[in-house]
Structure formats: structure tokens, C-alpha cells
Amino acid sequence: MTGETDERDTTPHEGSAEEPLARVHGAWRSWLSALASDSEAAMAAALAYESLPPEARDAWLDALEADGPLVDVPAVALYAPLLAVEAGGPRRERIEARIGSDPLSHSLRPTHGARALRGVSYSGEHSGEHVCVLLAPVYLDFVHVIVCRYTPAGGVIAVRHDPLRHVADIGRLPETEAVDGVKVESTPLRVVIEELAHAILADRREHRQAPAALTSVAHLFGPALDDDSGDLDDDDRWP
């Protein structure tokens, strides 16, 4: 009829065929949003993507291109976990291009500088051992956590690492905290890196390989080390 409009309700109703699909889409987009702040979600994304065959990885990237713009998350949060899986080739190029084309991701840098904490055991069977914690930025508010026990002259004793943690999970590190039974405190990054370098050299003299986990922070051993932890009162970088 002239002058009338036919406004149809396209919202999925309970019991309709569209409702399950809408729920799946809603859960998918909620999970995508979590990739910007939830380290477990980001690690799950990397592991799930790594387990897929090539055609399924392509489908994942297709889905991100379709649904990524619908969530309020920078592209780097959606694609960075996948970038760690793709060593090279067309899919890696596709991921890098998508991150590079996002103005928000291009302007974002890790919001926290590298930080170090360090302590020395002065009693018991581990007397003389050093313990350090390295927090190295990865992307956005995600950091790589390394905990290392060593002696500068004797070498590395043990290393454990968490490749992806959100700073909100860590909280504001107190000035003094016990790690492996040793109290550690904020220490200039250069001091800790120099001690670790001596420990690695001590291992090499004894023909021992450096722990693989330390290669993830190898960039901190460069000659132009930027000591971000020199200002221990910078509460803006660590919550």
C-alpha cells in the first residue's frame, strides 16, 4: 500500500533456526575481544591455529577479515598470536599486511618497557645463587616472563618462562618479593643482563648450551641496551 513500509523483524527469536548460529557468532566475537587482554585466550588461539591444516588456517584468516572489524580490538591483538606460528610464506605475509594496514595497530607499541628484578640467596644449600625475573614486552600489554637462577661465575642453574602474560595478571610488582625463596627487588636491567651474560659465558667455557628460553630475550643483550628499568618510580608503566 502506498505510503506504508514493511518493517520486518530480523532479530533471531527463541527457537528459530537462526538462534544457534547467532549464539555461535556472538561467542566467537566475544572471544576475539578477549584476545586483547586475556593471555590464556591468546595462547589458546596460537595453539589452536598451529594444530590446523593449511586450508583451515586460510579459513581462520578469512573469518578474522570478516569479523575483526566488528569488534573493538586492534588487529595486532587478533593476529599476533598467529604470527608466532607462521614462520614464513603467504599466510605470514597476509597476517603482517593486515596488522600493517590497521592504523590503530600501526600506532601502538608495547605499553611497558622491559623490567628486571633480582636477588641473591645468602643462606642454605643455595647460598650464593642469584635469582632474577625479566619482564620483556611482546605487544600491547602482554609480556614474556623469564625466571632464572644462576651464578655469574658458575653459569645458569635453571630457567623457566611464561611466553605470554598480561600485565594485569602480574599486577604491580612490589619492591621486594620472594621468588624461589629469594627476595628480589627492582634492579636496573643492565645490571641483570650483564650478570646473565657472564653466566652464559661460564657455561660456554664448560661446553654447556645456554637454555633455549633465554633466546626469547636475546634482543636485551644487544650493545645498545635501553635500560627501561632505571626509573624505579615510574608507576605509569606498571600497574
PDB file of C-alpha atoms in Angstrom:
ATOM      1  CA  MET A   1       0.000   0.000   0.000  1.00  0.00           C
ATOM      2  CA  THR A   2       1.306   3.460  -0.922  1.00  0.00           C
ATOM      3  CA  GLY A   3       2.898   5.315   1.994  1.00  0.00           C
ATOM      4  CA  GLU A   4       3.383   2.219   4.114  1.00  0.00           C
ATOM      5  CA  THR A   5       6.620   0.392   4.832  1.00  0.00           C
ATOM      6  CA  ASP A   6       7.014  -3.264   5.578  1.00  0.00           C
ATOM      7  CA  GLU A   7       9.375  -3.402   8.576  1.00  0.00           C
ATOM      8  CA  ARG A   8      10.314  -6.968   9.240  1.00  0.00           C
ATOM      9  CA  ASP A   9      11.825  -8.147  12.494  1.00  0.00           C
ATOM     10  CA  THR A  10      15.095  -9.853  11.523  1.00  0.00           C
ATOM     11  CA  THR A  11      16.187 -10.486  15.125  1.00  0.00           C
ATOM     12  CA  PRO A  12      16.566 -14.231  15.771  1.00  0.00           C
ATOM     13  CA  HIS A  13      13.754 -15.408  18.045  1.00  0.00           C
ATOM     14  CA  GLU A  14      13.992 -18.155  20.625  1.00  0.00           C
ATOM     15  CA  GLY A  15      13.580 -21.482  18.946  1.00  0.00           C
ATOM     16  CA  SER A  16      14.328 -20.166  15.461  1.00  0.00           C
ATOM     17  CA  ALA A  17      16.919 -21.753  13.185  1.00  0.00           C
ATOM     18  CA  GLU A  18      18.994 -18.570  13.287  1.00  0.00           C
ATOM     19  CA  GLU A  19      19.340 -18.530  17.075  1.00  0.00           C
ATOM     20  CA  PRO A  20      22.111 -21.161  17.429  1.00  0.00           C
ATOM     21  CA  LEU A  21      24.118 -19.520  14.643  1.00  0.00           C
ATOM     22  CA  ALA A  22      23.714 -16.105  16.273  1.00  0.00           C
ATOM     23  CA  ARG A  23      24.970 -17.527  19.551  1.00  0.00           C
ATOM     24  CA  VAL A  24      27.997 -19.038  17.854  1.00  0.00           C
ATOM     25  CA  HIS A  25      28.805 -15.718  16.182  1.00  0.00           C
ATOM     26  CA  GLY A  26      28.356 -13.901  19.483  1.00  0.00           C
ATOM     27  CA  ALA A  27      30.669 -16.291  21.323  1.00  0.00           C
ATOM     28  CA  TRP A  28      33.272 -16.034  18.527  1.00  0.00           C
ATOM     29  CA  ARG A  29      33.268 -12.245  18.662  1.00  0.00           C
ATOM     30  CA  SER A  30      33.436 -12.218  22.451  1.00  0.00           C
ATOM     31  CA  TRP A  31      36.465 -14.494  22.250  1.00  0.00           C
ATOM     32  CA  LEU A  32      38.077 -12.219  19.669  1.00  0.00           C
ATOM     33  CA  SER A  33      37.583  -9.275  22.021  1.00  0.00           C
ATOM     34  CA  ALA A  34      39.285 -11.224  24.822  1.00  0.00           C
ATOM     35  CA  LEU A  35      42.459 -11.585  22.740  1.00  0.00           C
ATOM     36  CA  ALA A  36      43.401  -8.008  23.646  1.00  0.00           C
ATOM     37  CA  SER A  37      43.562  -8.660  27.394  1.00  0.00           C
ATOM     38  CA  ASP A  38      43.451 -12.391  28.179  1.00  0.00           C
ATOM     39  CA  SER A  39      46.783 -14.201  27.881  1.00  0.00           C
ATOM     40  CA  GLU A  40      45.131 -17.633  28.131  1.00  0.00           C
ATOM     41  CA  ALA A  41      42.854 -16.771  25.204  1.00  0.00           C
ATOM     42  CA  ALA A  42      45.831 -15.559  23.163  1.00  0.00           C
ATOM     43  CA  MET A  43      47.830 -18.720  23.890  1.00  0.00           C
ATOM     44  CA  ALA A  44      44.779 -20.869  23.080  1.00  0.00           C
ATOM     45  CA  ALA A  45      44.443 -19.050  19.752  1.00  0.00           C
ATOM     46  CA  ALA A  46      48.075 -19.770  18.862  1.00  0.00           C
ATOM     47  CA  LEU A  47      47.824 -23.442  19.838  1.00  0.00           C
ATOM     48  CA  ALA A  48      44.513 -23.963  18.041  1.00  0.00           C
ATOM     49  CA  TYR A  49      45.767 -22.237  14.898  1.00  0.00           C
ATOM     50  CA  GLU A  50      49.010 -24.246  14.973  1.00  0.00           C
ATOM     51  CA  SER A  51      47.050 -27.520  15.044  1.00  0.00           C
ATOM     52  CA  LEU A  52      45.059 -26.700  11.888  1.00  0.00           C
ATOM     53  CA  PRO A  53      45.842 -27.906   8.354  1.00  0.00           C
ATOM     54  CA  PRO A  54      46.670 -25.227   5.741  1.00  0.00           C
ATOM     55  CA  GLU A  55      43.149 -24.858   4.341  1.00  0.00           C
ATOM     56  CA  ALA A  56      41.695 -24.407   7.843  1.00  0.00           C
ATOM     57  CA  ARG A  57      44.296 -21.727   8.644  1.00  0.00           C
ATOM     58  CA  ASP A  58      43.215 -19.894   5.499  1.00  0.00           C
ATOM     59  CA  ALA A  59      39.597 -20.151   6.649  1.00  0.00           C
ATOM     60  CA  TRP A  60      40.585 -18.740  10.062  1.00  0.00           C
ATOM     61  CA  LEU A  61      42.198 -15.735   8.393  1.00  0.00           C
ATOM     62  CA  ASP A  62      39.099 -15.294   6.198  1.00  0.00           C
ATOM     63  CA  ALA A  63      36.931 -15.260   9.325  1.00  0.00           C
ATOM     64  CA  LEU A  64      39.167 -12.683  11.002  1.00  0.00           C
ATOM     65  CA  GLU A  65      38.976 -10.409   7.994  1.00  0.00           C
ATOM     66  CA  ALA A  66      35.175 -10.651   8.084  1.00  0.00           C
ATOM     67  CA  ASP A  67      34.603 -10.340  11.834  1.00  0.00           C
ATOM     68  CA  GLY A  68      37.690  -8.453  13.030  1.00  0.00           C
ATOM     69  CA  PRO A  69      36.291  -5.033  12.069  1.00  0.00           C
ATOM     70  CA  LEU A  70      33.141  -5.806  14.088  1.00  0.00           C
ATOM     71  CA  VAL A  71      34.984  -5.975  17.430  1.00  0.00           C
ATOM     72  CA  ASP A  72      36.658  -3.044  19.143  1.00  0.00           C
ATOM     73  CA  VAL A  73      40.103  -4.648  19.176  1.00  0.00           C
ATOM     74  CA  PRO A  74      43.262  -3.602  17.293  1.00  0.00           C
ATOM     75  CA  ALA A  75      44.318  -6.004  14.570  1.00  0.00           C
ATOM     76  CA  VAL A  76      47.612  -6.754  16.329  1.00  0.00           C
ATOM     77  CA  ALA A  77      45.675  -8.438  19.169  1.00  0.00           C
ATOM     78  CA  LEU A  78      43.843 -10.691  16.703  1.00  0.00           C
ATOM     79  CA  TYR A  79      46.790 -11.596  14.507  1.00  0.00           C
ATOM     80  CA  ALA A  80      49.907 -11.525  16.734  1.00  0.00           C
ATOM     81  CA  PRO A  81      49.258 -14.977  18.281  1.00  0.00           C
ATOM     82  CA  LEU A  82      49.009 -16.412  14.754  1.00  0.00           C
ATOM     83  CA  LEU A  83      52.135 -14.591  13.629  1.00  0.00           C
ATOM     84  CA  ALA A  84      54.127 -16.595  16.166  1.00  0.00           C
ATOM     85  CA  VAL A  85      53.038 -19.790  14.384  1.00  0.00           C
ATOM     86  CA  GLU A  86      53.728 -18.829  10.771  1.00  0.00           C
ATOM     87  CA  ALA A  87      57.491 -18.764  10.216  1.00  0.00           C
ATOM     88  CA  GLY A  88      57.127 -17.537   6.636  1.00  0.00           C
ATOM     89  CA  GLY A  89      55.173 -17.852   3.417  1.00  0.00           C
ATOM     90  CA  PRO A  90      51.965 -16.320   2.054  1.00  0.00           C
ATOM     91  CA  ARG A  91      49.963 -16.639   5.266  1.00  0.00           C
ATOM     92  CA  ARG A  92      52.603 -14.816   7.299  1.00  0.00           C
ATOM     93  CA  GLU A  93      52.704 -12.101   4.639  1.00  0.00           C
ATOM     94  CA  ARG A  94      48.921 -11.886   4.795  1.00  0.00           C
ATOM     95  CA  ILE A  95      48.988 -11.550   8.596  1.00  0.00           C
ATOM     96  CA  GLU A  96      51.724  -8.892   8.518  1.00  0.00           C
ATOM     97  CA  ALA A  97      49.826  -6.962   5.847  1.00  0.00           C
ATOM     98  CA  ARG A  98      46.662  -6.985   7.928  1.00  0.00           C
ATOM     99  CA  ILE A  99      48.463  -5.699  11.008  1.00  0.00           C
ATOM    100  CA  GLY A 100      50.297  -3.082   8.936  1.00  0.00           C
ATOM    101  CA  SER A 101      47.092  -1.837   7.327  1.00  0.00           C
ATOM    102  CA  ASP A 102      45.397  -1.187  10.667  1.00  0.00           C
ATOM    103  CA  PRO A 103      46.112   2.440  11.711  1.00  0.00           C
ATOM    104  CA  LEU A 104      45.499   1.644  15.371  1.00  0.00           C
ATOM    105  CA  SER A 105      47.859  -1.334  15.428  1.00  0.00           C
ATOM    106  CA  HIS A 106      50.485   0.620  13.488  1.00  0.00           C
ATOM    107  CA  SER A 107      50.483   3.381  16.097  1.00  0.00           C
ATOM    108  CA  LEU A 108      50.505   1.064  19.102  1.00  0.00           C
ATOM    109  CA  ARG A 109      53.674  -0.021  20.823  1.00  0.00           C
ATOM    110  CA  PRO A 110      54.091  -2.174  23.925  1.00  0.00           C
ATOM    111  CA  THR A 111      52.930  -0.005  26.796  1.00  0.00           C
ATOM    112  CA  HIS A 112      55.573  -1.290  29.213  1.00  0.00           C
ATOM    113  CA  GLY A 113      59.337  -1.278  28.938  1.00  0.00           C
ATOM    114  CA  ALA A 114      61.464  -4.265  29.896  1.00  0.00           C
ATOM    115  CA  ARG A 115      61.899  -4.630  33.626  1.00  0.00           C
ATOM    116  CA  ALA A 116      64.153  -6.701  35.875  1.00  0.00           C
ATOM    117  CA  LEU A 117      64.063  -7.876  39.474  1.00  0.00           C
ATOM    118  CA  ARG A 118      66.997  -9.572  41.174  1.00  0.00           C
ATOM    119  CA  GLY A 119      68.054 -11.114  44.464  1.00  0.00           C
ATOM    120  CA  VAL A 120      70.825 -13.257  45.980  1.00  0.00           C
ATOM    121  CA  SER A 121      70.497 -16.174  48.374  1.00  0.00           C
ATOM    122  CA  TYR A 122      72.743 -15.796  51.419  1.00  0.00           C
ATOM    123  CA  SER A 123      71.884 -18.935  53.369  1.00  0.00           C
ATOM    124  CA  GLY A 124      71.197 -22.630  52.997  1.00  0.00           C
ATOM    125  CA  GLU A 125      72.317 -25.012  50.272  1.00  0.00           C
ATOM    126  CA  HIS A 126      71.632 -22.403  47.585  1.00  0.00           C
ATOM    127  CA  SER A 127      73.774 -19.717  49.182  1.00  0.00           C
ATOM    128  CA  GLY A 128      75.404 -17.538  46.560  1.00  0.00           C
ATOM    129  CA  GLU A 129      72.833 -18.261  43.862  1.00  0.00           C
ATOM    130  CA  HIS A 130      71.275 -15.316  42.057  1.00  0.00           C
ATOM    131  CA  VAL A 131      67.606 -15.192  41.089  1.00  0.00           C
ATOM    132  CA  CYS A 132      66.261 -12.771  38.518  1.00  0.00           C
ATOM    133  CA  VAL A 133      62.912 -12.056  36.886  1.00  0.00           C
ATOM    134  CA  LEU A 134      62.819 -10.478  33.421  1.00  0.00           C
ATOM    135  CA  LEU A 135      59.629  -8.956  32.048  1.00  0.00           C
ATOM    136  CA  ALA A 136      60.029  -8.289  28.323  1.00  0.00           C
ATOM    137  CA  PRO A 137      57.271  -6.589  26.288  1.00  0.00           C
ATOM    138  CA  VAL A 138      55.703  -8.576  23.451  1.00  0.00           C
ATOM    139  CA  TYR A 139      52.776  -6.496  22.164  1.00  0.00           C
ATOM    140  CA  LEU A 140      50.104  -4.270  23.707  1.00  0.00           C
ATOM    141  CA  ASP A 141      50.042  -5.098  27.450  1.00  0.00           C
ATOM    142  CA  PHE A 142      51.465  -8.614  27.032  1.00  0.00           C
ATOM    143  CA  VAL A 143      54.893  -9.522  28.387  1.00  0.00           C
ATOM    144  CA  HIS A 144      57.240 -12.516  28.309  1.00  0.00           C
ATOM    145  CA  VAL A 145      58.276 -13.599  31.816  1.00  0.00           C
ATOM    146  CA  ILE A 146      61.649 -15.267  32.471  1.00  0.00           C
ATOM    147  CA  VAL A 147      62.720 -16.526  35.909  1.00  0.00           C
ATOM    148  CA  CYS A 148      66.378 -17.555  36.077  1.00  0.00           C
ATOM    149  CA  ARG A 149      68.653 -18.978  38.774  1.00  0.00           C
ATOM    150  CA  TYR A 150      72.364 -18.607  38.121  1.00  0.00           C
ATOM    151  CA  THR A 151      75.767 -17.522  39.378  1.00  0.00           C
ATOM    152  CA  PRO A 152      77.762 -15.100  37.204  1.00  0.00           C
ATOM    153  CA  ALA A 153      80.917 -17.213  37.517  1.00  0.00           C
ATOM    154  CA  GLY A 154      79.321 -20.665  37.521  1.00  0.00           C
ATOM    155  CA  GLY A 155      76.637 -20.490  34.878  1.00  0.00           C
ATOM    156  CA  VAL A 156      72.879 -20.852  34.563  1.00  0.00           C
ATOM    157  CA  ILE A 157      71.290 -23.272  37.011  1.00  0.00           C
ATOM    158  CA  ALA A 158      67.637 -23.240  35.959  1.00  0.00           C
ATOM    159  CA  VAL A 159      65.290 -21.233  33.763  1.00  0.00           C
ATOM    160  CA  ARG A 160      61.537 -21.219  33.464  1.00  0.00           C
ATOM    161  CA  HIS A 161      59.434 -18.955  31.344  1.00  0.00           C
ATOM    162  CA  ASP A 162      55.904 -17.923  30.552  1.00  0.00           C
ATOM    163  CA  PRO A 163      55.831 -16.768  26.915  1.00  0.00           C
ATOM    164  CA  LEU A 164      52.718 -14.628  27.228  1.00  0.00           C
ATOM    165  CA  ARG A 165      51.276 -12.921  30.277  1.00  0.00           C
ATOM    166  CA  HIS A 166      49.112  -9.846  30.563  1.00  0.00           C
ATOM    167  CA  VAL A 167      50.379  -7.197  32.963  1.00  0.00           C
ATOM    168  CA  ALA A 168      47.002  -7.248  34.699  1.00  0.00           C
ATOM    169  CA  ASP A 169      47.717 -10.867  35.669  1.00  0.00           C
ATOM    170  CA  ILE A 170      51.003  -9.838  37.247  1.00  0.00           C
ATOM    171  CA  GLY A 171      49.783  -6.734  38.998  1.00  0.00           C
ATOM    172  CA  ARG A 172      52.094  -4.086  40.353  1.00  0.00           C
ATOM    173  CA  LEU A 173      55.209  -5.931  41.446  1.00  0.00           C
ATOM    174  CA  PRO A 174      56.213  -4.925  44.972  1.00  0.00           C
ATOM    175  CA  GLU A 175      59.657  -3.563  45.569  1.00  0.00           C
ATOM    176  CA  THR A 176      60.531  -6.729  47.447  1.00  0.00           C
ATOM    177  CA  GLU A 177      59.086 -10.142  46.608  1.00  0.00           C
ATOM    178  CA  ALA A 178      60.144 -13.732  47.209  1.00  0.00           C
ATOM    179  CA  VAL A 179      60.887 -15.809  44.101  1.00  0.00           C
ATOM    180  CA  ASP A 180      62.064 -19.381  44.660  1.00  0.00           C
ATOM    181  CA  GLY A 181      62.585 -18.469  48.289  1.00  0.00           C
ATOM    182  CA  VAL A 182      64.822 -15.491  47.462  1.00  0.00           C
ATOM    183  CA  LYS A 183      63.740 -11.910  47.953  1.00  0.00           C
ATOM    184  CA  VAL A 184      64.094  -9.939  44.739  1.00  0.00           C
ATOM    185  CA  GLU A 185      63.836  -6.231  44.153  1.00  0.00           C
ATOM    186  CA  SER A 186      63.679  -3.903  41.167  1.00  0.00           C
ATOM    187  CA  THR A 187      67.150  -3.691  39.641  1.00  0.00           C
ATOM    188  CA  PRO A 188      68.467  -1.769  36.618  1.00  0.00           C
ATOM    189  CA  LEU A 189      68.027  -4.009  33.613  1.00  0.00           C
ATOM    190  CA  ARG A 190      71.656  -3.532  32.522  1.00  0.00           C
ATOM    191  CA  VAL A 191      72.945  -4.983  35.796  1.00  0.00           C
ATOM    192  CA  VAL A 192      70.917  -8.178  35.425  1.00  0.00           C
ATOM    193  CA  ILE A 193      71.717  -8.621  31.724  1.00  0.00           C
ATOM    194  CA  GLU A 194      75.456  -8.224  32.386  1.00  0.00           C
ATOM    195  CA  GLU A 195      75.294 -10.871  35.118  1.00  0.00           C
ATOM    196  CA  LEU A 196      73.402 -13.252  32.836  1.00  0.00           C
ATOM    197  CA  ALA A 197      75.930 -12.641  30.056  1.00  0.00           C
ATOM    198  CA  HIS A 198      78.744 -13.684  32.410  1.00  0.00           C
ATOM    199  CA  ALA A 199      76.770 -16.791  33.403  1.00  0.00           C
ATOM    200  CA  ILE A 200      76.242 -17.742  29.750  1.00  0.00           C
ATOM    201  CA  LEU A 201      79.957 -17.286  29.062  1.00  0.00           C
ATOM    202  CA  ALA A 202      80.758 -19.506  32.039  1.00  0.00           C
ATOM    203  CA  ASP A 203      78.526 -22.208  30.540  1.00  0.00           C
ATOM    204  CA  ARG A 204      80.240 -21.873  27.161  1.00  0.00           C
ATOM    205  CA  ARG A 205      83.647 -22.347  28.734  1.00  0.00           C
ATOM    206  CA  GLU A 206      82.349 -25.642  30.122  1.00  0.00           C
ATOM    207  CA  HIS A 207      80.792 -26.526  26.729  1.00  0.00           C
ATOM    208  CA  ARG A 208      77.238 -26.204  28.051  1.00  0.00           C
ATOM    209  CA  GLN A 209      74.459 -24.829  25.892  1.00  0.00           C
ATOM    210  CA  ALA A 210      72.525 -21.799  27.109  1.00  0.00           C
ATOM    211  CA  PRO A 211      68.889 -22.621  27.949  1.00  0.00           C
ATOM    212  CA  ALA A 212      66.627 -22.188  24.930  1.00  0.00           C
ATOM    213  CA  ALA A 213      64.247 -19.977  26.903  1.00  0.00           C
ATOM    214  CA  LEU A 214      66.887 -17.243  27.090  1.00  0.00           C
ATOM    215  CA  THR A 215      66.917 -16.903  23.300  1.00  0.00           C
ATOM    216  CA  SER A 216      63.487 -15.283  23.523  1.00  0.00           C
ATOM    217  CA  VAL A 217      65.054 -12.281  25.267  1.00  0.00           C
ATOM    218  CA  ALA A 218      68.307 -12.293  23.280  1.00  0.00           C
ATOM    219  CA  HIS A 219      67.500  -8.790  21.996  1.00  0.00           C
ATOM    220  CA  LEU A 220      68.058  -7.465  25.512  1.00  0.00           C
ATOM    221  CA  PHE A 221      71.738  -8.484  25.293  1.00  0.00           C
ATOM    222  CA  GLY A 222      72.487  -6.002  22.493  1.00  0.00           C
ATOM    223  CA  PRO A 223      75.201  -3.348  22.849  1.00  0.00           C
ATOM    224  CA  ALA A 224      72.624  -0.550  22.755  1.00  0.00           C
ATOM    225  CA  LEU A 225      70.680  -1.861  25.723  1.00  0.00           C
ATOM    226  CA  ASP A 226      67.848   0.509  26.585  1.00  0.00           C
ATOM    227  CA  ASP A 227      67.614   0.390  30.345  1.00  0.00           C
ATOM    228  CA  ASP A 228      63.886   0.937  30.842  1.00  0.00           C
ATOM    229  CA  SER A 229      64.027  -0.084  34.476  1.00  0.00           C
ATOM    230  CA  GLY A 230      66.367   2.665  35.575  1.00  0.00           C
ATOM    231  CA  ASP A 231      63.471   4.766  36.862  1.00  0.00           C
ATOM    232  CA  LEU A 232      62.059   2.598  39.593  1.00  0.00           C
ATOM    233  CA  ASP A 233      59.337   5.132  40.464  1.00  0.00           C
ATOM    234  CA  ASP A 234      57.667   5.009  37.065  1.00  0.00           C
ATOM    235  CA  ASP A 235      54.236   3.777  38.149  1.00  0.00           C
ATOM    236  CA  ASP A 236      52.690   4.726  34.811  1.00  0.00           C
ATOM    237  CA  ARG A 237      54.260   1.756  33.063  1.00  0.00           C
ATOM    238  CA  TRP A 238      53.461  -0.875  35.647  1.00  0.00           C
ATOM    239  CA  PRO A 239      50.085  -1.016  37.428  1.00  0.00           C
TER     240      PRO A 239
END
